[in-house]
Amino acid sequence: FKRGHSGFSGMKVLEHKTPHLPKKADISKAYLKAIKHIESGNFELVSLKKREPKHQNIWYFRITKKYRAFAKMEGDALVVFHIS
């Protein structure tokens, strides 16, 4: 994505309940930083991409080199449902 592409600038990131954060890794600060990047339109910094098969409307973004968050697009918001 490019900043502001297709009206995604300022996209909200919500959480379906609270996604399970892996116990062994303290990634909460990195997760919050990734959310701030998405909300400010800096999609390339977290590698926000649509996952195959694209018709399922599942997106993912990088939290750290090891961890990714998975989300569904609902309206103008990404709803995070899993972190691995």
PDB file of C-alpha atoms in Angstrom:
ATOM      1  CA  PHE A   1       0.000   0.000   0.000  1.00  0.00           C
ATOM      2  CA  LYS A   2       0.948   3.565  -0.520  1.00  0.00           C
ATOM      3  CA  ARG A   3      -0.024   6.194   2.023  1.00  0.00           C
ATOM      4  CA  GLY A   4      -3.615   7.276   1.414  1.00  0.00           C
ATOM      5  CA  HIS A   5      -4.237   4.520  -1.164  1.00  0.00           C
ATOM      6  CA  SER A   6      -7.932   3.807  -1.768  1.00  0.00           C
ATOM      7  CA  GLY A   7      -9.056   5.786   1.255  1.00  0.00           C
ATOM      8  CA  PHE A   8      -7.092   3.670   3.736  1.00  0.00           C
ATOM      9  CA  SER A   9      -5.301   6.622   5.302  1.00  0.00           C
ATOM     10  CA  GLY A  10      -6.257   6.890   8.952  1.00  0.00           C
ATOM     11  CA  MET A  11      -7.562   3.321   9.104  1.00  0.00           C
ATOM     12  CA  LYS A  12      -8.675   2.156  12.538  1.00  0.00           C
ATOM     13  CA  VAL A  13      -7.325  -0.995  14.142  1.00  0.00           C
ATOM     14  CA  LEU A  14      -9.674  -2.787  16.514  1.00  0.00           C
ATOM     15  CA  GLU A  15      -9.354  -6.046  18.413  1.00  0.00           C
ATOM     16  CA  HIS A  16     -11.793  -8.930  18.449  1.00  0.00           C
ATOM     17  CA  LYS A  17     -11.784  -9.465  22.206  1.00  0.00           C
ATOM     18  CA  THR A  18      -8.082  -9.401  23.113  1.00  0.00           C
ATOM     19  CA  PRO A  19      -5.826 -11.287  20.724  1.00  0.00           C
ATOM     20  CA  HIS A  20      -3.664 -13.846  22.461  1.00  0.00           C
ATOM     21  CA  LEU A  21      -0.114 -12.501  22.725  1.00  0.00           C
ATOM     22  CA  PRO A  22       2.559 -15.203  22.865  1.00  0.00           C
ATOM     23  CA  LYS A  23       3.709 -15.718  26.481  1.00  0.00           C
ATOM     24  CA  LYS A  24       7.423 -16.099  25.778  1.00  0.00           C
ATOM     25  CA  ALA A  25       7.784 -12.873  23.837  1.00  0.00           C
ATOM     26  CA  ASP A  26       6.986  -9.425  25.156  1.00  0.00           C
ATOM     27  CA  ILE A  27       5.748  -7.914  21.927  1.00  0.00           C
ATOM     28  CA  SER A  28       3.111  -5.582  23.377  1.00  0.00           C
ATOM     29  CA  LYS A  29       5.175  -2.421  22.706  1.00  0.00           C
ATOM     30  CA  ALA A  30       5.942  -3.539  19.153  1.00  0.00           C
ATOM     31  CA  TYR A  31       2.256  -4.396  18.615  1.00  0.00           C
ATOM     32  CA  LEU A  32       1.129  -0.939  19.747  1.00  0.00           C
ATOM     33  CA  LYS A  33       3.789   0.673  17.540  1.00  0.00           C
ATOM     34  CA  ALA A  34       2.584  -1.336  14.518  1.00  0.00           C
ATOM     35  CA  ILE A  35      -0.997  -0.195  15.183  1.00  0.00           C
ATOM     36  CA  LYS A  36       0.140   3.437  15.299  1.00  0.00           C
ATOM     37  CA  HIS A  37       1.862   3.013  11.927  1.00  0.00           C
ATOM     38  CA  ILE A  38      -1.323   1.627  10.372  1.00  0.00           C
ATOM     39  CA  GLU A  39      -3.537   4.304  11.904  1.00  0.00           C
ATOM     40  CA  SER A  40      -1.244   7.017  10.543  1.00  0.00           C
ATOM     41  CA  GLY A  41      -1.193   5.473   7.055  1.00  0.00           C
ATOM     42  CA  ASN A  42       2.371   4.077   7.140  1.00  0.00           C
ATOM     43  CA  PHE A  43       1.378   0.650   5.805  1.00  0.00           C
ATOM     44  CA  GLU A  44       4.739  -0.090   4.230  1.00  0.00           C
ATOM     45  CA  LEU A  45       6.467   0.048   7.628  1.00  0.00           C
ATOM     46  CA  VAL A  46       4.472  -2.958   8.853  1.00  0.00           C
ATOM     47  CA  SER A  47       4.084  -4.740   5.493  1.00  0.00           C
ATOM     48  CA  LEU A  48       0.289  -4.669   5.589  1.00  0.00           C
ATOM     49  CA  LYS A  49      -0.926  -7.167   2.976  1.00  0.00           C
ATOM     50  CA  LYS A  50      -4.037  -9.071   1.992  1.00  0.00           C
ATOM     51  CA  ARG A  51      -3.666 -12.799   2.519  1.00  0.00           C
ATOM     52  CA  GLU A  52      -4.477 -15.451  -0.076  1.00  0.00           C
ATOM     53  CA  PRO A  53      -7.156 -16.422  -0.905  1.00  0.00           C
ATOM     54  CA  LYS A  54      -8.094 -12.768  -1.223  1.00  0.00           C
ATOM     55  CA  HIS A  55     -11.859 -13.376  -1.230  1.00  0.00           C
ATOM     56  CA  GLN A  56     -11.658 -14.233   2.503  1.00  0.00           C
ATOM     57  CA  ASN A  57     -10.699 -10.602   3.212  1.00  0.00           C
ATOM     58  CA  ILE A  58      -7.986 -11.535   5.734  1.00  0.00           C
ATOM     59  CA  TRP A  59      -5.095  -9.107   6.171  1.00  0.00           C
ATOM     60  CA  TYR A  60      -1.827  -9.432   8.043  1.00  0.00           C
ATOM     61  CA  PHE A  61       0.884  -7.091   9.230  1.00  0.00           C
ATOM     62  CA  ARG A  62       4.320  -7.435  10.772  1.00  0.00           C
ATOM     63  CA  ILE A  63       4.754  -6.804  14.489  1.00  0.00           C
ATOM     64  CA  THR A  64       8.368  -8.031  14.706  1.00  0.00           C
ATOM     65  CA  LYS A  65      10.514 -10.155  12.418  1.00  0.00           C
ATOM     66  CA  LYS A  66       9.014 -13.219  14.093  1.00  0.00           C
ATOM     67  CA  TYR A  67       5.393 -12.220  14.814  1.00  0.00           C
ATOM     68  CA  ARG A  68       2.446 -11.229  12.600  1.00  0.00           C
ATOM     69  CA  ALA A  69      -1.076 -10.061  13.396  1.00  0.00           C
ATOM     70  CA  PHE A  70      -4.034 -11.338  11.369  1.00  0.00           C
ATOM     71  CA  ALA A  71      -7.146  -9.226  10.913  1.00  0.00           C
ATOM     72  CA  LYS A  72     -10.399  -8.948   8.957  1.00  0.00           C
ATOM     73  CA  MET A  73     -11.459  -5.730   7.267  1.00  0.00           C
ATOM     74  CA  GLU A  74     -14.795  -4.537   8.667  1.00  0.00           C
ATOM     75  CA  GLY A  75     -15.865  -1.266   7.112  1.00  0.00           C
ATOM     76  CA  ASP A  76     -12.925   1.112   7.483  1.00  0.00           C
ATOM     77  CA  ALA A  77     -11.323  -0.850  10.339  1.00  0.00           C
ATOM     78  CA  LEU A  78      -9.021  -3.827  10.678  1.00  0.00           C
ATOM     79  CA  VAL A  79     -10.207  -6.164  13.434  1.00  0.00           C
ATOM     80  CA  VAL A  80      -7.269  -8.187  14.784  1.00  0.00           C
ATOM     81  CA  PHE A  81      -8.241 -11.740  15.672  1.00  0.00           C
ATOM     82  CA  HIS A  82      -4.935 -13.643  15.925  1.00  0.00           C
ATOM     83  CA  ILE A  83      -1.238 -13.068  16.572  1.00  0.00           C
ATOM     84  CA  SER A  84       1.397 -15.676  15.804  1.00  0.00           C
TER      85      SER A  84
END
